[in-house]
Amino acid sequence: MKTKLIFLLLLTLLSLSTYGQVVIKGKVTDAETGDPIPFASVLLQGTSVGNSTDFEGNFLITSSSRADSLLVTYIGYLPQAKALESGNEHTINFQLRPSDIQLDAFVFVAGENPAYDIIRKAVDKKKQFDKRNLNAYETKNYTKIEIDIDHVSEAFTKRKAVQKVTAVLDSIKQLTNDEGEKILPVFFSETLSSFYFRNNPELKKEVVEKSKVTGVGITDGSTASQITGSAFQEYNFYKNWLNILEKEFVSPIADGWRGFYDYDLLDSIKIGEDSVYALQVYPLREQDLAFTGTIWINKETYALKQVDLTIPREANLNFIERIKIQQELTATEQGALIPSKTRVQVKIGQITPKTAGLLAKFYTSVDSISIGNPKPTSFFNQAVVLQPDFDSEGAEFWNQNRKDPLSTEELAVLQMVDTLNKIPVIRFYSEGLKFLATSYLPIGKFDLGPWPGFFNYNNVEGVRLGAGFRTNMKFSNKWALEGYAAYGFLDQRLKYHGGVTRILDRNRWTTVKISTQKEIDQVGLEMENLAGNSVFLAASRFGTLRKPFISTNHKLELRRELFKGFILSGGLKLNHFDPLYNFYHRDEVGSELKSEFNTTEAKIGVRYGRDETFIINDNERISLGPSRWPIFAVNYSQGFKWLKGEYNYSKMNLVISQKLNMGMLGISKYEAEAGKVFGEVPYPVLENHLGNETLFYTTAAFNTMNFNEFASDQYFSIRYRHFFEGFLLNKIPLIKKLKWRAVANANVLFGSVSEANKSHAPVMDPEGFPLQPFQGLDSNMPYLELGYGVENIFKFFRVDFFHRMTYLDDPDTKPFAVKVSAQIIF
């Protein structure tokens, strides 16, 4: 009986305790973007009871204390309070608005800022926690990306094409931000992947297991799936510098932190089982490429626990209103930290008041972390690999395998993007933009183009009309065909090109290509050497052609990546040179003057980029460039007197290029090249240095040199460019508002021509009329030009001013030149 009474008493007390307990749950989100706000403080007003939101913005408070209201605060946002109704269970959601108010720094009259000691200890222990010190690791990743049209202006919605879209979308739940502005989703993707890392050498690889890509204008998700995984969403704050949008931002725990940041110790709190310091960080100079926000550092280990950092609009970034990075880190068995969850928001403002902005959201979660067991180097040959059935799964698979269920808003996004893809006017504009960007229009198994070759006009061909095609993956993923034909109405000549490529291996990219071509080319401006400078090439082929000739060639080309970053190429080329200008050269004996000549040339080359990243777009392999290490390329060519070849000669050249991070001074890029031609050949076979008489700036040319001005059989050149970012002009008040950025150039060329090769270019033709001799450089005097300029004018344009410092005696030289270009930079 006594036992029963005790049990009843305990039960009664428990019931009374439960009855008096208040349970409050909810979610805190950004009022403008709708994204969750992690690490926000939630407090019962008038008490010390509260909690912090998790990475998804959720919170849960259980307390016997009661209050009239609930208060949410977070740095960078306006605080918000909501009343608590009567009852024991509450669900309250908050939408916080960003604040433009910046907290003033604390001023310490005596002694050192206590935050400095914390940062100093965190920096001292960086090596212990940097994941790059792991021998190897593997993770399973889930990545989600959403892109929306934001800030839709009234003028934008009144456009006829836009009204056709909104009329269709009226039947779907409209997505708005907290201010009632409509958001129009245009892209949504989900990716499940395996990520691999190994050290010594540092190599990375992502295997995309499953991917679902839905986007306006996207008909084949294979290319998009290679860049929507986690490999391109990696942010390691244990690096001194983080590359974001091709710019280098300094980490709050960089070795040189005192030169870039100031800090405030905000609080000492508990996150899970860890006691941490919460520190506010902000740049010493608002124009620096640095972060502002909050970082949390473990009290015992001084390891980063989590970060919530923003790149403010004061940083000299184009179009970008805000970049926000939130990250939660997890310790591995060996102590190094790996981000377990990362969320990135990129808000792109309106270019003009009559356009719309963009909002891009990236989310990555990591689990199944495995340390050790490094894969062999050959495993990393391809940075991103798609599994054969990567896009085969439907909605049921994703419902079961995504770590976090999609929100109601995200489900509405998927429905809206699917609907947009079916609207004719959307398909028309999206296909049109792709046609302009890629130069090709997909039509079934074939792509029509390139459009720059449809029409041309110059002094040799007059009006030139042409058309071409290439096959795509729908035709074959092993065979690629291409070709075009063009006709000039003045010279009445047919030009053509045709090629067949066999893709032998898509993992270790291996191809064999056979092609034939008859085309008008220009000495020193050969089309195959300017394939990556389409605007400059197009400009140089309009109007007056310089030293034009008919080139008829047949080529066999082979290419294979032997191991990560190391590409071996080779081939054979038979070429017939038929000049359309007054050109003669001496035959091998040196007695007879000839106009045409043939060459047969075998070529072998190697190219090595230690950290160069490639993706496969349809049947092409595209380089995304290196991140740190230089790229080396060595090429050797041998000319033979067989298969109609008339000369024995050898050509060798070495090219080194690299991007250098100069910290707060900006970014430098250089290309150094050295080469030599062995043997006696006509000057079109020599190295005819690329000049630039067009209005357009190009990094491939000497911009104050005339076309065909200099040729060399041995040479060394270096082209150096420096981008000051905001280092100089950000200190001038008016220029700072315009966000102009200073640039500088220095181009140097050493070269010479042997007497034997000079003898191949006679000064008189067979009729006794003078010929235009080619000019060689003085081996004791380099060609030098210096340049300076401003980029980011009206956010798109760049103007460069070049001064030619040497070889000024020729009256045809231009000692000063102005070049313009257009570019999209951030």
Short mmCIF file of N, CA and C in Angstrom, two decimals, residues 536-638:
data_model
loop_
_atom_site.label_atom_id
_atom_site.label_comp_id
_atom_site.label_asym_id
_atom_site.label_seq_id
_atom_site.Cartn_x
_atom_site.Cartn_y
_atom_site.Cartn_z
N PHE A 536 38.76 38.84 -81.66
CA PHE A 536 39.93 39.35 -82.36
C PHE A 536 40.06 38.71 -83.74
N LEU A 537 39.82 37.41 -83.84
CA LEU A 537 39.90 36.72 -85.12
C LEU A 537 38.88 37.26 -86.10
N ALA A 538 37.63 37.47 -85.63
CA ALA A 538 36.59 38.00 -86.50
C ALA A 538 36.94 39.41 -86.97
N ALA A 539 37.47 40.24 -86.06
CA ALA A 539 37.82 41.61 -86.43
C ALA A 539 38.94 41.64 -87.44
N SER A 540 39.90 40.73 -87.33
CA SER A 540 41.06 40.72 -88.23
C SER A 540 40.70 40.18 -89.61
N ARG A 541 39.55 39.55 -89.77
CA ARG A 541 39.17 38.96 -91.05
C ARG A 541 38.13 39.80 -91.79
N PHE A 542 37.72 40.92 -91.20
CA PHE A 542 36.89 41.89 -91.90
C PHE A 542 37.78 42.98 -92.49
N GLY A 543 37.33 43.62 -93.55
CA GLY A 543 38.07 44.73 -94.13
C GLY A 543 39.25 44.26 -94.95
N THR A 544 40.44 44.79 -94.67
CA THR A 544 41.63 44.49 -95.45
C THR A 544 42.40 43.33 -94.82
N LEU A 545 42.66 42.29 -95.62
CA LEU A 545 43.44 41.15 -95.15
C LEU A 545 44.93 41.43 -95.35
N ARG A 546 45.74 41.05 -94.37
CA ARG A 546 47.18 41.31 -94.41
C ARG A 546 47.91 40.05 -94.84
N LYS A 547 48.65 40.17 -95.94
CA LYS A 547 49.42 39.04 -96.48
C LYS A 547 48.57 37.76 -96.53
N PRO A 548 47.48 37.81 -97.27
CA PRO A 548 46.60 36.63 -97.33
C PRO A 548 47.17 35.54 -98.23
N PHE A 549 46.78 34.32 -97.94
CA PHE A 549 47.18 33.19 -98.78
C PHE A 549 46.12 32.11 -98.67
N ILE A 550 46.07 31.25 -99.70
CA ILE A 550 45.19 30.08 -99.68
C ILE A 550 45.96 28.94 -99.04
N SER A 551 45.41 28.44 -97.96
CA SER A 551 46.03 27.31 -97.26
C SER A 551 45.18 26.07 -97.51
N THR A 552 45.80 25.08 -98.13
CA THR A 552 45.15 23.78 -98.34
C THR A 552 45.91 22.76 -97.51
N ASN A 553 45.26 22.21 -96.50
CA ASN A 553 46.00 21.30 -95.62
C ASN A 553 45.18 20.07 -95.28
N HIS A 554 45.89 19.03 -94.90
CA HIS A 554 45.30 17.77 -94.45
C HIS A 554 46.03 17.39 -93.16
N LYS A 555 45.26 17.04 -92.12
CA LYS A 555 45.87 16.81 -90.81
C LYS A 555 45.39 15.52 -90.17
N LEU A 556 46.31 14.90 -89.45
CA LEU A 556 46.01 13.78 -88.56
C LEU A 556 46.48 14.20 -87.16
N GLU A 557 45.57 14.17 -86.19
CA GLU A 557 45.89 14.62 -84.84
C GLU A 557 45.51 13.54 -83.82
N LEU A 558 46.38 13.32 -82.85
CA LEU A 558 46.13 12.37 -81.77
C LEU A 558 46.36 13.07 -80.44
N ARG A 559 45.56 12.69 -79.44
CA ARG A 559 45.66 13.31 -78.11
C ARG A 559 45.29 12.28 -77.05
N ARG A 560 46.07 12.26 -75.95
CA ARG A 560 45.75 11.37 -74.84
C ARG A 560 46.28 11.96 -73.53
N GLU A 561 45.46 11.84 -72.49
CA GLU A 561 45.91 12.21 -71.15
C GLU A 561 46.51 10.97 -70.51
N LEU A 562 47.83 10.97 -70.34
CA LEU A 562 48.51 9.81 -69.79
C LEU A 562 48.25 9.65 -68.29
N PHE A 563 48.28 10.76 -67.57
CA PHE A 563 47.90 10.77 -66.17
C PHE A 563 47.40 12.16 -65.83
N LYS A 564 46.95 12.33 -64.60
CA LYS A 564 46.31 13.57 -64.20
C LYS A 564 47.10 14.80 -64.61
N GLY A 565 46.53 15.60 -65.53
CA GLY A 565 47.13 16.86 -65.94
C GLY A 565 48.19 16.74 -67.02
N PHE A 566 48.63 15.53 -67.37
CA PHE A 566 49.70 15.35 -68.34
C PHE A 566 49.10 14.86 -69.66
N ILE A 567 49.13 15.73 -70.67
CA ILE A 567 48.49 15.45 -71.96
C ILE A 567 49.57 15.33 -73.03
N LEU A 568 49.51 14.24 -73.77
CA LEU A 568 50.43 13.99 -74.88
C LEU A 568 49.66 14.15 -76.18
N SER A 569 50.22 14.89 -77.12
CA SER A 569 49.57 15.09 -78.42
C SER A 569 50.59 14.89 -79.53
N GLY A 570 50.09 14.59 -80.70
CA GLY A 570 50.95 14.39 -81.85
C GLY A 570 50.14 14.44 -83.13
N GLY A 571 50.85 14.50 -84.26
CA GLY A 571 50.10 14.54 -85.50
C GLY A 571 50.99 14.76 -86.71
N LEU A 572 50.35 14.79 -87.84
CA LEU A 572 51.01 14.99 -89.13
C LEU A 572 50.19 15.97 -89.94
N LYS A 573 50.86 16.97 -90.56
CA LYS A 573 50.15 18.00 -91.32
C LYS A 573 50.84 18.20 -92.66
N LEU A 574 50.04 18.14 -93.73
CA LEU A 574 50.50 18.44 -95.09
C LEU A 574 49.85 19.75 -95.50
N ASN A 575 50.66 20.75 -95.87
CA ASN A 575 50.11 22.07 -96.16
C ASN A 575 50.66 22.62 -97.47
N HIS A 576 49.76 23.27 -98.23
CA HIS A 576 50.16 23.96 -99.46
C HIS A 576 49.92 25.45 -99.27
N PHE A 577 50.98 26.24 -99.47
CA PHE A 577 50.93 27.70 -99.30
C PHE A 577 50.83 28.35 -100.67
N ASP A 578 49.71 29.05 -100.93
CA ASP A 578 49.46 29.72 -102.22
C ASP A 578 49.18 31.19 -101.94
N PRO A 579 50.18 32.08 -102.07
CA PRO A 579 50.00 33.48 -101.65
C PRO A 579 49.06 34.25 -102.56
N LEU A 580 48.32 35.18 -101.97
CA LEU A 580 47.46 36.11 -102.70
C LEU A 580 48.03 37.51 -102.66
N TYR A 581 49.28 37.62 -102.27
CA TYR A 581 49.98 38.90 -102.29
C TYR A 581 51.32 38.66 -102.97
N ASN A 582 52.07 39.70 -103.22
CA ASN A 582 53.31 39.60 -103.97
C ASN A 582 54.41 39.02 -103.09
N PHE A 583 54.51 37.68 -103.09
CA PHE A 583 55.46 36.97 -102.24
C PHE A 583 56.30 36.01 -103.10
N TYR A 584 57.62 36.00 -102.82
CA TYR A 584 58.52 35.06 -103.49
C TYR A 584 59.58 34.60 -102.48
N HIS A 585 60.08 33.42 -102.70
CA HIS A 585 61.17 32.91 -101.87
C HIS A 585 62.11 32.12 -102.78
N ARG A 586 63.31 31.91 -102.33
CA ARG A 586 64.29 31.18 -103.12
C ARG A 586 64.15 29.69 -102.84
N ASP A 587 64.39 28.88 -103.87
CA ASP A 587 64.32 27.44 -103.68
C ASP A 587 65.52 26.98 -102.85
N GLU A 588 65.61 25.67 -102.66
CA GLU A 588 66.64 25.13 -101.78
C GLU A 588 68.05 25.42 -102.31
N VAL A 589 68.19 25.41 -103.61
CA VAL A 589 69.50 25.72 -104.21
C VAL A 589 69.82 27.20 -104.06
N GLY A 590 68.77 28.03 -104.05
CA GLY A 590 68.96 29.46 -103.88
C GLY A 590 69.01 30.23 -105.17
N SER A 591 68.72 29.58 -106.30
CA SER A 591 68.82 30.25 -107.60
C SER A 591 67.47 30.67 -108.14
N GLU A 592 66.43 29.90 -107.92
CA GLU A 592 65.12 30.16 -108.51
C GLU A 592 64.17 30.77 -107.49
N LEU A 593 63.41 31.78 -107.99
CA LEU A 593 62.39 32.39 -107.14
C LEU A 593 61.07 31.67 -107.34
N LYS A 594 60.44 31.29 -106.25
CA LYS A 594 59.16 30.57 -106.28
C LYS A 594 58.15 31.32 -105.44
N SER A 595 56.89 31.12 -105.77
CA SER A 595 55.81 31.75 -105.03
C SER A 595 55.15 30.77 -104.07
N GLU A 596 54.70 29.64 -104.59
CA GLU A 596 54.04 28.65 -103.75
C GLU A 596 55.07 27.70 -103.14
N PHE A 597 54.69 27.03 -102.06
CA PHE A 597 55.53 25.97 -101.53
C PHE A 597 54.68 25.02 -100.69
N ASN A 598 55.24 23.81 -100.46
CA ASN A 598 54.57 22.78 -99.65
C ASN A 598 55.42 22.44 -98.43
N THR A 599 54.75 22.12 -97.35
CA THR A 599 55.45 21.61 -96.16
C THR A 599 54.75 20.35 -95.67
N THR A 600 55.54 19.43 -95.19
CA THR A 600 55.03 18.24 -94.49
C THR A 600 55.66 18.24 -93.11
N GLU A 601 54.80 18.27 -92.09
CA GLU A 601 55.29 18.51 -90.74
C GLU A 601 54.69 17.51 -89.76
N ALA A 602 55.56 16.86 -88.99
CA ALA A 602 55.13 15.99 -87.89
C ALA A 602 55.33 16.74 -86.58
N LYS A 603 54.39 16.57 -85.66
CA LYS A 603 54.44 17.35 -84.42
C LYS A 603 54.16 16.47 -83.22
N ILE A 604 54.86 16.73 -82.13
CA ILE A 604 54.59 16.07 -80.87
C ILE A 604 54.65 17.12 -79.77
N GLY A 605 53.76 16.99 -78.79
CA GLY A 605 53.72 17.98 -77.72
C GLY A 605 53.28 17.36 -76.41
N VAL A 606 53.73 17.96 -75.32
CA VAL A 606 53.28 17.56 -73.98
C VAL A 606 52.81 18.82 -73.26
N ARG A 607 51.80 18.63 -72.43
CA ARG A 607 51.23 19.74 -71.65
C ARG A 607 50.93 19.23 -70.26
N TYR A 608 51.38 19.98 -69.25
CA TYR A 608 51.17 19.53 -67.88
C TYR A 608 50.61 20.66 -67.03
N GLY A 609 49.44 20.41 -66.46
CA GLY A 609 48.82 21.33 -65.50
C GLY A 609 48.50 20.55 -64.24
N ARG A 610 49.27 20.77 -63.20
CA ARG A 610 49.16 19.93 -61.99
C ARG A 610 47.76 19.98 -61.38
N ASP A 611 47.14 21.16 -61.32
CA ASP A 611 45.83 21.25 -60.69
C ASP A 611 44.78 21.79 -61.66
N GLU A 612 44.98 21.57 -62.94
CA GLU A 612 44.02 22.02 -63.94
C GLU A 612 42.77 21.14 -63.89
N THR A 613 41.61 21.77 -63.97
CA THR A 613 40.33 21.06 -63.90
C THR A 613 39.66 21.08 -65.26
N PHE A 614 39.13 19.91 -65.67
CA PHE A 614 38.42 19.78 -66.94
C PHE A 614 37.01 19.27 -66.69
N ILE A 615 36.09 19.68 -67.54
CA ILE A 615 34.77 19.06 -67.61
C ILE A 615 34.52 18.68 -69.06
N ILE A 616 33.61 17.73 -69.26
CA ILE A 616 33.27 17.28 -70.61
C ILE A 616 31.93 17.88 -71.01
N ASN A 617 31.92 18.66 -72.05
CA ASN A 617 30.71 19.26 -72.58
C ASN A 617 30.38 18.59 -73.91
N ASP A 618 29.38 17.71 -73.88
CA ASP A 618 29.00 16.96 -75.07
C ASP A 618 30.19 16.12 -75.52
N ASN A 619 30.75 16.40 -76.69
CA ASN A 619 31.91 15.65 -77.18
C ASN A 619 33.19 16.47 -77.14
N GLU A 620 33.19 17.51 -76.28
CA GLU A 620 34.38 18.35 -76.13
C GLU A 620 34.84 18.33 -74.68
N ARG A 621 36.12 18.50 -74.50
CA ARG A 621 36.71 18.58 -73.16
C ARG A 621 37.15 20.02 -72.93
N ILE A 622 36.63 20.64 -71.86
CA ILE A 622 36.84 22.06 -71.62
C ILE A 622 37.64 22.25 -70.34
N SER A 623 38.67 23.08 -70.44
CA SER A 623 39.49 23.38 -69.27
C SER A 623 38.88 24.53 -68.48
N LEU A 624 38.78 24.35 -67.16
CA LEU A 624 38.35 25.42 -66.26
C LEU A 624 39.54 26.13 -65.65
N GLY A 625 40.73 25.76 -66.11
CA GLY A 625 41.95 26.43 -65.70
C GLY A 625 42.53 25.88 -64.41
N PRO A 626 43.77 26.27 -64.11
CA PRO A 626 44.42 25.85 -62.86
C PRO A 626 44.04 26.80 -61.74
N SER A 627 44.28 26.40 -60.52
CA SER A 627 43.99 27.26 -59.39
C SER A 627 45.26 27.85 -58.77
N ARG A 628 46.37 27.14 -58.90
CA ARG A 628 47.58 27.61 -58.22
C ARG A 628 48.84 27.37 -59.03
N TRP A 629 49.02 26.18 -59.56
CA TRP A 629 50.29 25.81 -60.17
C TRP A 629 50.36 26.27 -61.63
N PRO A 630 51.58 26.46 -62.16
CA PRO A 630 51.71 26.86 -63.56
C PRO A 630 51.38 25.72 -64.51
N ILE A 631 51.11 26.09 -65.75
CA ILE A 631 50.90 25.13 -66.83
C ILE A 631 52.13 25.17 -67.74
N PHE A 632 52.68 24.00 -68.03
CA PHE A 632 53.85 23.89 -68.91
C PHE A 632 53.42 23.21 -70.21
N ALA A 633 53.93 23.70 -71.33
CA ALA A 633 53.67 23.08 -72.63
C ALA A 633 54.95 23.11 -73.46
N VAL A 634 55.32 21.96 -74.01
CA VAL A 634 56.50 21.84 -74.87
C VAL A 634 56.06 21.21 -76.18
N ASN A 635 56.42 21.82 -77.30
CA ASN A 635 56.04 21.31 -78.62
C ASN A 635 57.27 21.21 -79.52
N TYR A 636 57.33 20.13 -80.28
CA TYR A 636 58.42 19.93 -81.23
C TYR A 636 57.82 19.52 -82.57
N SER A 637 58.25 20.21 -83.65
CA SER A 637 57.78 19.91 -84.99
C SER A 637 58.98 19.62 -85.89
N GLN A 638 58.77 18.67 -86.80
CA GLN A 638 59.83 18.29 -87.74
C GLN A 638 59.27 18.34 -89.15
#
